[in-house]
Coordinates of C-alpha atoms and ligand atoms in Angstrom, one line a residue:
Chain A
M1 CA 0.1 0.0 0.1
N2 CA 1.3 3.5 -0.8
R3 CA 1.7 5.9 1.8
F4 CA -0.7 8.6 2.1
E5 CA -1.7 11.5 4.6
Y6 CA -4.6 11.0 6.6
A7 CA -7.4 13.4 7.4
R8 CA -10.7 13.3 9.1
P9 CA -12.6 16.5 8.6
A10 CA -15.2 17.5 11.0
T11 CA -17.8 19.2 8.6
L12 CA -19.2 18.3 5.0
A13 CA -17.4 21.6 3.7
E14 CA -14.2 20.7 5.1
A15 CA -14.5 17.2 3.5
V16 CA -15.4 18.8 0.3
A17 CA -12.4 21.2 0.4
A18 CA -10.0 18.4 1.2
G19 CA -11.6 15.9 -1.4
A20 CA -11.1 18.4 -4.1
V21 CA -7.4 18.2 -3.9
A22 CA -5.7 16.4 -6.7
G23 CA -4.8 12.7 -5.6
S24 CA -7.4 12.6 -2.6
A25 CA -9.9 9.8 -2.1
Y26 CA -12.8 9.6 0.3
L27 CA -12.6 6.9 2.9
A28 CA -15.9 5.5 3.9
A29 CA -15.8 2.0 5.3
G30 CA -12.9 1.1 3.2
T31 CA -14.1 -2.3 2.4
N32 CA -13.2 -1.5 -1.5
L33 CA -10.9 1.4 -1.4
L34 CA -8.4 -0.5 1.1
D35 CA -8.7 -3.7 -0.9
L36 CA -7.6 -1.8 -4.0
M37 CA -4.9 0.1 -2.2
K38 CA -3.5 -2.9 -0.8
G39 CA -3.1 -4.5 -4.5
G40 CA -1.6 -1.0 -5.5
V41 CA -4.6 -0.5 -7.9
M42 CA -5.4 2.8 -6.5
R43 CA -2.7 5.0 -4.7
P44 CA -4.4 8.0 -3.4
G45 CA -1.9 10.4 -1.8
H46 CA -4.4 11.9 0.6
L47 CA -7.3 9.8 2.5
V48 CA -10.2 12.0 3.4
D49 CA -11.8 9.9 6.1
I50 CA -15.7 10.8 5.7
S51 CA -16.9 7.9 8.0
R52 CA -18.0 10.3 11.0
L53 CA -19.4 13.1 8.8
P54 CA -22.4 14.2 11.0
G55 CA -26.0 13.7 9.6
L56 CA -25.2 11.3 6.6
D57 CA -26.0 7.9 8.6
R58 CA -29.8 8.4 8.7
I59 CA -32.5 6.8 6.8
E60 CA -35.3 9.5 6.4
H61 CA -38.9 8.6 5.7
P62 CA -40.3 12.1 4.7
G63 CA -44.1 10.9 4.9
D64 CA -44.8 10.9 1.3
G65 CA -43.8 7.2 0.8
G66 CA -40.1 8.1 -0.7
V67 CA -37.2 7.4 1.2
R68 CA -33.7 9.5 1.7
I69 CA -30.8 7.2 2.4
G70 CA -27.8 8.8 3.9
A71 CA -24.3 8.2 2.2
L72 CA -23.1 6.5 5.4
V73 CA -25.9 4.3 6.1
R74 CA -24.6 0.7 6.6
N75 CA -25.9 -1.7 3.8
A76 CA -26.9 -4.2 6.6
D77 CA -28.9 -1.5 8.5
L78 CA -30.6 -0.2 5.5
A79 CA -31.8 -3.6 4.3
H80 CA -32.9 -4.5 8.0
D81 CA -34.7 -1.1 8.6
P82 CA -38.5 -2.5 8.8
D83 CA -40.1 0.6 6.9
F84 CA -37.4 0.6 4.3
A85 CA -37.7 -3.3 3.6
R86 CA -41.6 -3.1 3.6
N87 CA -41.6 -0.3 0.9
F88 CA -38.9 -1.3 -1.1
P89 CA -38.3 -5.0 -0.6
A90 CA -36.4 -5.7 -3.8
V91 CA -33.7 -3.2 -2.6
A92 CA -33.5 -4.8 0.6
E93 CA -33.3 -8.5 -1.0
A94 CA -30.3 -7.1 -3.5
L95 CA -28.4 -5.8 -0.3
L96 CA -28.7 -9.0 1.6
S97 CA -27.4 -10.8 -1.5
G98 CA -24.3 -8.9 -1.7
A99 CA -21.0 -9.6 -0.1
S100 CA -21.2 -10.9 3.5
A101 CA -22.8 -10.2 6.7
Q102 CA -19.5 -8.8 7.8
L103 CA -18.9 -6.8 4.8
R104 CA -22.7 -5.5 4.9
N105 CA -21.9 -4.3 8.3
A106 CA -19.4 -2.0 7.4
A107 CA -20.2 -1.0 3.7
T108 CA -21.9 2.1 3.1
A109 CA -24.6 3.2 0.5
G110 CA -22.3 5.8 -0.9
G111 CA -19.4 3.2 -1.2
N112 CA -21.8 0.7 -2.6
L113 CA -22.6 3.0 -5.9
L114 CA -18.6 3.9 -6.0
Q115 CA -17.3 0.4 -5.9
R116 CA -15.1 -0.4 -8.8
T117 CA -15.4 -3.3 -11.2
R118 CA -14.0 -6.8 -10.3
C119 CA -12.6 -7.1 -13.8
A120 CA -9.3 -9.4 -12.8
Y121 CA -7.1 -7.6 -15.2
F122 CA -8.1 -4.3 -13.5
H123 CA -7.3 -5.9 -10.1
D124 CA -3.9 -7.2 -11.5
T125 CA -1.2 -4.3 -11.9
A126 CA 0.8 -6.4 -14.2
S127 CA -2.0 -6.4 -16.8
A128 CA -2.8 -3.9 -19.4
C129 CA -6.0 -2.1 -18.2
N130 CA -7.4 1.0 -19.9
K131 CA -9.4 1.9 -16.9
R132 CA -6.5 1.9 -14.6
D133 CA -3.8 3.2 -17.1
P134 CA -5.6 5.0 -20.0
G135 CA -4.3 4.1 -23.2
A136 CA -2.5 0.9 -22.1
G137 CA -4.9 -1.6 -23.7
C138 CA -7.3 -3.9 -22.1
D139 CA -6.2 -7.4 -21.6
A140 CA -9.6 -8.6 -21.1
V141 CA -10.3 -8.4 -24.5
G142 CA -9.1 -12.0 -25.7
G143 CA -8.5 -13.0 -22.4
E144 CA -10.4 -14.6 -19.6
N145 CA -13.9 -12.8 -20.0
R146 CA -16.6 -15.2 -19.2
L147 CA -18.0 -13.0 -16.8
H148 CA -17.4 -9.5 -18.8
A149 CA -20.1 -7.3 -20.4
I150 CA -22.8 -8.2 -23.0
L151 CA -24.4 -4.4 -23.0
G152 CA -22.8 -1.2 -23.6
W153 CA -19.4 -2.2 -23.8
S154 CA -16.6 -0.9 -26.0
E155 CA -13.5 -2.3 -27.6
H156 CA -11.7 -0.1 -24.8
C157 CA -13.2 -1.8 -21.8
I158 CA -15.7 -4.7 -21.4
A159 CA -15.8 -4.7 -17.7
T160 CA -19.2 -4.8 -15.7
H161 CA -20.2 -2.7 -12.7
P162 CA -20.5 -5.2 -9.6
S163 CA -23.1 -3.4 -7.3
D164 CA -26.3 -5.4 -6.4
F165 CA -27.8 -2.5 -4.8
C166 CA -27.6 -0.3 -7.7
V167 CA -29.8 -2.7 -9.9
P168 CA -33.3 -2.3 -8.1
L169 CA -32.3 1.4 -7.4
V170 CA -32.0 2.2 -11.2
A171 CA -35.3 0.2 -11.7
L172 CA -37.0 2.4 -9.4
D173 CA -35.8 5.8 -10.5
A174 CA -33.2 6.4 -7.4
V175 CA -31.5 10.0 -7.3
V176 CA -28.2 10.7 -6.2
E177 CA -27.4 13.7 -4.0
V178 CA -24.0 15.2 -4.0
E179 CA -22.2 18.2 -2.5
G180 CA -19.1 19.5 -4.2
P181 CA -16.7 22.6 -4.5
A182 CA -19.4 24.1 -6.7
G183 CA -22.3 23.5 -4.7
R184 CA -25.1 20.8 -4.4
R185 CA -26.6 19.0 -7.3
E186 CA -28.7 16.0 -7.9
I187 CA -28.2 13.1 -10.5
P188 CA -30.5 10.4 -11.6
L189 CA -28.9 7.2 -10.9
E190 CA -29.4 6.0 -14.4
G191 CA -27.3 8.7 -15.6
F192 CA -24.6 8.5 -12.9
H193 CA -22.4 5.6 -14.1
L194 CA -20.7 6.0 -17.6
L195 CA -20.5 3.5 -20.2
P196 CA -16.8 3.0 -21.3
G197 CA -16.8 4.4 -24.9
G198 CA -13.2 5.5 -25.4
T199 CA -12.7 6.9 -21.7
P200 CA -13.2 3.9 -19.3
E201 CA -11.1 5.7 -16.7
R202 CA -14.1 8.1 -16.3
E203 CA -16.6 6.0 -14.3
T204 CA -19.3 8.3 -13.3
V205 CA -20.4 12.1 -13.9
L206 CA -18.9 13.0 -10.3
E207 CA -16.5 16.1 -10.7
P208 CA -13.3 16.1 -8.6
G209 CA -14.3 16.7 -4.8
E210 CA -17.9 15.8 -5.3
L211 CA -19.2 13.9 -2.3
I212 CA -22.4 11.8 -2.3
T213 CA -24.5 12.8 0.7
A214 CA -27.7 10.7 -0.1
V215 CA -29.6 8.4 -2.3
R216 CA -33.3 9.1 -2.9
L217 CA -35.9 6.9 -3.9
P218 CA -39.5 8.8 -5.0
A219 CA -42.7 7.9 -3.5
E220 CA -43.8 6.2 -6.8
A221 CA -41.0 3.6 -5.8
A222 CA -43.1 2.3 -3.0
G223 CA -45.9 1.6 -5.2
F224 CA -44.3 -1.5 -6.6
A225 CA -43.8 -2.9 -2.8
A226 CA -46.3 -5.9 -3.4
N227 CA -44.7 -7.3 -6.6
A228 CA -40.9 -6.7 -6.3
R229 CA -38.1 -9.1 -6.4
Y230 CA -34.4 -9.3 -7.3
L231 CA -32.7 -12.4 -8.5
K232 CA -29.0 -13.1 -8.7
V233 CA -27.2 -16.0 -10.5
R234 CA -23.9 -16.6 -8.7
E235 CA -21.1 -19.1 -9.1
R236 CA -21.7 -20.4 -5.5
T237 CA -24.8 -19.8 -3.5
S238 CA -23.7 -17.1 -1.2
Y239 CA -20.9 -14.5 -0.7
A240 CA -20.1 -14.0 -4.6
F241 CA -20.7 -11.3 -7.1
A242 CA -23.6 -11.6 -9.7
V243 CA -22.8 -13.5 -13.0
V244 CA -26.3 -11.9 -14.0
S245 CA -28.8 -10.4 -11.9
A246 CA -32.3 -8.7 -12.5
A247 CA -34.8 -6.5 -10.5
A248 CA -38.2 -6.7 -11.6
A249 CA -41.0 -4.7 -10.1
L250 CA -44.7 -4.4 -11.3
R251 CA -47.7 -2.6 -10.4
L252 CA -50.6 -5.0 -11.0
E253 CA -54.4 -3.9 -11.6
G254 CA -56.3 -7.1 -11.8
G255 CA -53.9 -9.5 -13.5
V256 CA -52.9 -6.8 -16.0
I257 CA -49.5 -4.9 -15.7
A258 CA -50.2 -1.1 -15.4
E259 CA -46.5 -0.5 -14.9
A260 CA -43.1 -2.6 -15.0
R261 CA -39.7 -1.8 -13.9
I262 CA -36.7 -4.2 -15.2
A263 CA -33.0 -3.8 -14.6
L264 CA -30.1 -5.9 -15.1
G265 CA -26.8 -6.3 -13.1
G266 CA -23.5 -7.9 -14.1
V267 CA -24.1 -7.1 -17.9
A268 CA -22.7 -3.7 -18.4
L269 CA -20.4 -1.1 -16.8
K270 CA -23.6 0.5 -15.3
P271 CA -26.7 -0.8 -13.6
W272 CA -28.7 -1.5 -16.7
R273 CA -32.1 -0.1 -17.1
A274 CA -34.2 -2.5 -19.5
R275 CA -36.8 0.4 -20.4
A276 CA -37.8 -1.1 -23.9
A277 CA -38.6 -4.2 -21.9
E278 CA -40.7 -2.2 -19.6
A279 CA -42.6 -0.6 -22.4
T280 CA -43.8 -4.2 -24.0
L281 CA -45.3 -5.0 -20.6
A282 CA -47.5 -1.9 -19.9
G283 CA -51.1 -3.0 -20.3
A284 CA -50.2 -6.7 -20.7
R285 CA -51.5 -9.6 -19.0
A286 CA -48.7 -10.7 -16.5
D287 CA -48.2 -14.3 -18.1
P288 CA -45.2 -16.2 -19.3
A289 CA -45.7 -15.1 -23.0
A290 CA -45.4 -11.5 -22.1
F291 CA -42.4 -12.1 -19.6
R292 CA -40.6 -13.6 -22.5
R293 CA -41.3 -10.9 -25.0
A294 CA -39.9 -8.5 -22.3
A295 CA -36.8 -10.8 -21.9
E296 CA -36.1 -10.4 -25.7
A297 CA -36.4 -6.7 -25.7
A298 CA -34.3 -6.4 -22.9
L299 CA -31.4 -8.3 -24.5
A300 CA -32.4 -7.0 -28.0
D301 CA -29.0 -5.2 -28.2
A302 CA -26.7 -7.7 -26.3
K303 CA -23.5 -8.8 -27.9
P304 CA -20.9 -11.2 -26.4
S305 CA -17.6 -9.4 -25.6
G306 CA -15.6 -12.8 -25.5
D307 CA -16.4 -16.1 -24.1
N308 CA -19.6 -14.9 -22.5
G309 CA -22.5 -15.5 -25.1
F310 CA -24.1 -17.7 -22.4
K311 CA -24.6 -14.7 -20.3
I312 CA -27.4 -13.4 -23.0
E313 CA -29.5 -16.5 -22.8
L314 CA -29.0 -16.5 -19.0
A315 CA -30.1 -13.0 -18.7
R316 CA -33.1 -13.7 -20.7
R317 CA -34.1 -16.5 -18.5
I318 CA -33.3 -14.5 -15.4
V319 CA -35.6 -11.7 -16.6
V320 CA -38.4 -14.0 -17.1
R321 CA -37.8 -15.8 -13.8
A322 CA -37.5 -12.3 -11.9
L323 CA -40.8 -11.2 -13.5
T324 CA -42.4 -14.5 -12.7
L325 CA -41.4 -14.0 -9.1
A326 CA -42.5 -10.5 -8.8
A327 CA -45.9 -11.2 -10.3
A328 CA -46.1 -14.1 -7.7
G329 CA -45.9 -11.4 -5.0
T330 CA -43.3 -10.2 -2.8
P331 CA -42.8 -12.8 0.0
E332 CA -43.9 -11.7 3.5
R333 CA -40.6 -12.6 5.0
M334 CA -36.8 -12.0 3.4
P335 CA -36.2 -15.5 1.8
A336 CA -33.3 -17.3 3.7
L337 CA -31.2 -17.2 0.7
P338 CA -31.9 -13.8 -0.6
A339 CA -32.1 -13.2 -4.4
S340 CA -31.2 -16.8 -4.8
P341 CA -32.7 -18.9 -7.7
F342 CA -32.2 -22.1 -5.3
A343 CA -34.3 -20.6 -2.6
G344 CA -36.2 -23.3 -1.2
A345 CA -34.7 -26.0 -3.3
M346 CA -31.7 -26.6 -1.2
T347 CA -31.4 -30.0 0.6
H348 CA -29.0 -30.9 3.0
A349 CA -28.4 -34.0 4.9
Chain L
M1 CA 2.6 13.6 11.5
S2 CA 2.7 11.9 14.8
L3 CA -0.7 9.9 15.3
S4 CA -2.5 8.0 18.0
I5 CA -5.5 6.2 18.7
T6 CA -7.6 5.1 21.7
L7 CA -9.3 1.8 21.5
T8 CA -11.3 -0.3 24.1
I9 CA -9.9 -3.9 23.5
N10 CA -11.8 -6.6 25.3
G11 CA -12.9 -4.1 28.0
A12 CA -9.6 -2.5 28.5
A13 CA -8.9 0.9 27.2
R14 CA -5.5 1.2 25.3
H15 CA -3.6 4.2 24.1
I16 CA -1.6 3.2 21.0
P17 CA 0.8 5.5 19.5
L18 CA 1.1 4.8 15.3
D19 CA 4.1 5.6 13.2
D20 CA 2.2 4.9 10.0
P21 CA -1.3 5.6 8.8
R22 CA -1.7 2.4 6.8
I23 CA -2.2 -0.3 9.5
T24 CA -5.1 -2.0 9.4
L25 CA -7.1 -3.2 12.7
L26 CA -6.0 -7.0 11.8
D27 CA -2.3 -5.8 11.9
L28 CA -2.7 -3.8 15.0
L29 CA -4.1 -6.4 16.9
R30 CA -1.6 -9.0 15.7
E31 CA 1.6 -7.3 15.4
R32 CA 1.3 -4.4 18.0
L33 CA -0.8 -5.8 20.6
D34 CA 0.1 -9.4 20.6
L35 CA -3.6 -10.7 20.0
T36 CA -2.8 -13.1 17.5
G37 CA -6.1 -15.1 18.1
T38 CA -7.7 -13.1 15.3
K39 CA -6.2 -14.7 12.0
K40 CA -5.1 -13.4 8.8
G41 CA -6.3 -15.6 5.8
C42 CA -6.7 -13.6 2.7
D43 CA -6.1 -10.0 4.1
R44 CA -8.9 -8.8 1.5
G45 CA -12.2 -9.5 2.9
Q46 CA -12.7 -12.7 1.3
C47 CA -12.5 -15.4 4.1
G48 CA -13.7 -14.1 7.4
A49 CA -10.7 -15.3 9.4
C50 CA -10.1 -11.8 10.7
T51 CA -13.8 -11.2 12.1
V52 CA -14.0 -9.2 15.2
L53 CA -16.8 -7.2 16.7
V54 CA -16.4 -3.4 16.3
D55 CA -19.0 -1.6 18.6
G56 CA -20.8 -4.9 18.8
R57 CA -21.0 -5.5 15.0
R58 CA -18.8 -8.3 13.1
V59 CA -16.8 -7.1 10.6
N60 CA -13.5 -8.1 8.7
S61 CA -10.6 -6.5 10.5
C62 CA -8.5 -6.6 7.6
L63 CA -10.4 -4.1 5.8
C64 CA -10.5 -1.7 8.8
L65 CA -8.0 1.1 8.7
A66 CA -7.2 1.4 12.5
L67 CA -6.9 5.0 12.4
S68 CA -10.3 5.3 11.2
H69 CA -11.7 3.4 14.2
D70 CA -10.2 5.7 16.9
G71 CA -12.5 5.4 19.9
A72 CA -14.1 2.2 19.1
D73 CA -14.9 -0.7 21.3
I74 CA -13.2 -4.2 20.1
L75 CA -14.1 -7.5 21.2
T76 CA -11.7 -10.4 19.9
I77 CA -11.6 -13.9 20.4
E78 CA -9.3 -13.4 23.5
G79 CA -11.9 -11.5 25.2
V80 CA -15.1 -13.6 25.0
A81 CA -14.5 -16.3 27.7
Q82 CA -15.1 -15.2 31.4
G83 CA -12.0 -16.6 33.0
D84 CA -12.1 -20.5 32.6
R85 CA -15.6 -20.2 31.7
L86 CA -16.1 -20.4 28.0
H87 CA -18.4 -18.6 25.9
P88 CA -21.3 -20.5 25.0
V89 CA -20.6 -20.3 21.4
Q90 CA -16.8 -21.6 22.2
A91 CA -18.4 -24.5 24.3
S92 CA -20.8 -25.5 21.6
F93 CA -18.0 -25.6 18.9
I94 CA -16.1 -27.9 20.9
S95 CA -19.3 -30.3 21.8
H96 CA -20.1 -30.2 18.0
D97 CA -16.6 -31.0 16.9
A98 CA -17.1 -27.7 14.5
L99 CA -13.4 -27.6 13.6
Q100 CA -10.7 -29.4 12.3
C101 CA -7.3 -27.6 11.9
G102 CA -9.0 -24.3 13.6
F103 CA -7.6 -21.8 11.7
C104 CA -10.8 -20.3 10.7
T105 CA -12.5 -21.0 14.3
P106 CA -11.9 -17.6 15.8
G107 CA -13.2 -15.8 12.9
Q108 CA -16.3 -18.4 13.0
I109 CA -16.8 -17.9 16.7
M110 CA -16.7 -14.0 16.4
S111 CA -19.0 -14.2 13.4
A112 CA -21.4 -16.6 15.1
I113 CA -21.6 -14.1 18.2
G114 CA -22.4 -11.2 16.0
L115 CA -25.0 -13.4 14.0
I116 CA -26.7 -14.3 17.2
A117 CA -26.8 -10.8 18.5
E118 CA -28.3 -9.5 15.1
G119 CA -31.1 -11.9 15.7
H120 CA -32.2 -12.6 11.9
A121 CA -31.5 -16.2 11.6
G122 CA -33.6 -17.6 14.4
R123 CA -33.8 -21.4 14.4
D124 CA -33.7 -21.9 10.6
P125 CA -30.3 -23.8 9.6
E126 CA -30.5 -22.2 6.1
R127 CA -30.5 -18.7 7.5
V128 CA -27.6 -19.6 10.0
R129 CA -25.6 -20.9 6.7
E130 CA -26.4 -18.0 4.6
G131 CA -25.6 -15.6 7.7
M132 CA -22.3 -17.4 8.2
S133 CA -21.4 -17.3 4.7
G134 CA -18.8 -14.7 5.1
N135 CA -16.5 -17.2 7.0
L136 CA -14.9 -19.7 4.7
C137 CA -13.5 -23.2 6.4
R138 CA -11.0 -25.0 4.2
C139 CA -11.4 -28.0 6.2
G140 CA -15.1 -28.1 5.7
A141 CA -16.4 -28.2 9.1
Y142 CA -19.7 -26.4 8.2
V143 CA -22.1 -29.1 9.2
G144 CA -20.7 -28.8 12.7
I145 CA -20.6 -25.0 12.5
T146 CA -24.3 -24.8 11.8
E147 CA -25.3 -27.2 14.6
A148 CA -23.0 -25.4 16.9
V149 CA -24.2 -21.8 16.3
L150 CA -27.8 -23.1 16.4
E151 CA -27.3 -24.7 19.7
A152 CA -25.2 -21.8 21.1
Q153 CA -28.2 -19.6 20.2
Q154 CA -30.6 -21.8 22.1
T155 CA -28.3 -22.0 25.1
M156 CA -28.0 -18.2 25.1
A157 CA -31.7 -17.6 24.8
T158 CA -32.3 -20.0 27.7
S159 CA -29.9 -18.3 29.9
D160 CA -31.4 -14.9 28.9
R161 CA -34.8 -16.1 30.1
R162 CA -33.2 -17.3 33.3
D163 CA -31.7 -14.1 34.0
A164 CA -34.7 -12.2 33.3
A165 CA -37.0 -14.4 35.5
Ligands
LIG1 C1 -15.0 -10.1 -0.6 C2 -16.0 -9.1 -1.3 C3 -17.2 -9.5 -1.8 C4 -18.3 -8.6 -2.1 N1 -19.4 -8.9 -2.7 C5 -20.3 -8.1 -3.2 C6 -21.5 -8.5 -3.7 O1 -21.8 -9.6 -4.0 N2 -22.2 -7.5 -4.3 C7 -21.9 -6.0 -4.2 O2 -22.7 -5.2 -4.6 N3 -20.8 -5.5 -3.3 C8 -19.9 -6.6 -3.1 N4 -18.9 -6.3 -2.5 C9 -18.5 -4.9 -2.5 C10 -19.0 -4.0 -1.3 O3 -20.3 -4.0 -1.6 C11 -18.3 -2.7 -1.2 O4 -17.0 -2.9 -1.1 C12 -18.7 -1.7 -0.5 O5 -20.3 -1.5 -0.7 C13 -18.1 -0.3 -0.5 O6 -18.5 0.6 0.3 P1 -17.6 1.4 1.6 O7 -18.2 2.3 2.5 O8 -16.6 0.2 2.3 O9 -16.8 2.0 0.3 P2 -15.2 2.6 0.2 O10 -14.3 1.2 0.1 O11 -14.7 3.4 1.6 O12 -15.2 3.4 -0.8 C14 -15.3 2.9 -2.2 C15 -15.3 4.2 -3.1 O13 -16.2 5.0 -3.0 C16 -15.7 6.3 -2.8 N5 -16.6 6.9 -1.7 C17 -17.0 6.3 -0.7 N6 -18.1 6.8 0.0 C18 -18.2 8.0 -1.0 C19 -19.1 9.3 -0.9 N7 -20.0 9.2 0.0 N8 -19.0 10.1 -1.8 C20 -17.9 9.9 -2.7 N9 -17.1 9.0 -2.9 C21 -17.4 7.9 -1.9 C22 -14.0 6.0 -2.2 O14 -13.4 7.0 -2.6 C23 -13.9 4.8 -3.0 O15 -13.4 5.1 -4.2 C24 -17.8 -7.1 -2.1 C25 -16.8 -6.7 -1.5 C26 -16.0 -7.8 -0.9 C27 -14.5 -7.4 -0.5
LIG2 S1 -12.2 -4.8 -19.2 FE1 -12.0 -2.5 -18.6 S2 -11.4 -2.9 -16.5 FE2 -10.9 -4.8 -17.3 S3 -8.9 -4.7 -18.3 FE3 -10.2 -4.2 -19.9 S4 -10.2 -1.9 -19.6 FE4 -9.4 -3.0 -17.7
LIG3 S1 -8.2 -12.1 6.6 FE1 -9.9 -10.5 6.5 S2 -11.4 -11.6 5.4 FE2 -9.8 -12.9 5.0
LIG4 S1 -11.1 -25.8 10.8 FE1 -9.5 -25.6 9.2 S2 -10.1 -24.0 8.2 FE2 -12.0 -24.4 9.2

């Protein structure tokens, strides 16, 4: 790990001023940042510890049905907040399918949005990676890329964004609140992460020094609470990143879909909102044929970026299955294996 | 810059000067404070061997910057027994043979203490397995571990009821 100067500012204004200095990084829980610093992938000269900034660790329910999640709220605390889990069950399920209980106890909401890709070549400083070292090339192209992107990738970067939390958030129109040297602004999560294009080193629309203060879900997002699920296929049942995942949320009126929300994880460098698929479901009966049409639409633009063509058909099936589960109704209690396709099917001696 | 932190470790306040901001809580415990019960497996959040309780919550100490935890209350495996009386989770790990080489065991026990305090698993073995999935065991003692956690939880609930009566 590189040497760094450490500071723990007492106020948001001081933190933003310190964070705007070149070579600075904000430290929340550090479960991603310290990992990357240990590997030499990130080498910030200044660590600005924001973990105790006042007022950012609250879950606020403003009363209109929406929610405001402070950037420092821990993933576990959010998932287990009874009001939150009741109103936004797919988000709670996604959170509980991520990482491990220990990591969720530490990881913050803001840090989860800004966690970096798990592409192995990005993590290995001996490999060429345009994201780590712009212009160096991309060893994932033509390399080990079974788990890489099938949507929105470019020849410069084929990585995926690893967050589970972001997938139902983007489906439910989450908004990111940030505070920066130029003041406060709000960014819809759908436009927050950037596709790689020719500049994979630029991952979000954040400007230097901008700090996430909160993530908000609008009141309408709670209107899907009765029919909302997250489904995540992993290479083992728990404590693994998504190969492919999907959030599905429906507003049903007597067997007919009034409104559908669908987003995919593990498929692109951002949480992938499938708006064309949503449009095919509006006004349709909630039946298998409609779900298959939606899945086709969701993956219509998908292309393998290497040995990962299987993810396209997998993603279609995950969309169908997530919609089927959502239509069947949000379970009253969080499943024992959150987001697992094997929930209820596990047999142990 | 001269740095120092104060931690309460297993009930005792410790003032600790640091010469380098980079030290993790795990390395601080093992290298500076001779508390080597907490193990280093992967050092990257992937195995759970380094699990301790920070302010009552189980976390991976390998991904905690020590400086960032100034003032925290830390419980490690060295602090869970009361003199010669084992913690109920320790006792049930022994009675269920929930280990082989023992390397993962301190992390498993701290994680189980955290899981029981969180109270989300209940008596469902599936929920216990899911809640303990952040602790890998290369010896594959998982069946015994799940039984041990379930029994310890029961023992602790019974003694809580007795205390309350
Ligand atoms: C073994 C392992 C398995 C995991 N599995 C999963 C999984 O299955 N699913 C999943 O979704 N995640 C998974 N994670 C990732 C985990 O969710 C993230 O590491 C965590 O959410 C990051 O939060 P943090 O508070 O620790 O962020 P930090 O590590 O402190 O910060 C991460 C990044 O965000 C920046 N940052 C943090 N907060 C702010 C803010 N408020 N404003 C501006 N910048 C900020 C930091 O500068 C840094 O660049 C896993 C992690 C590990 C180690
Ligand atoms: S896919 Fe992206 S992150 Fe991975 S090596 Fe290529 S440029 Fe780097
Ligand atoms: S040593 Fe910390 S999780 Fe492996
Ligand atoms: S007992 Fe050997 S690793 Fe678990």
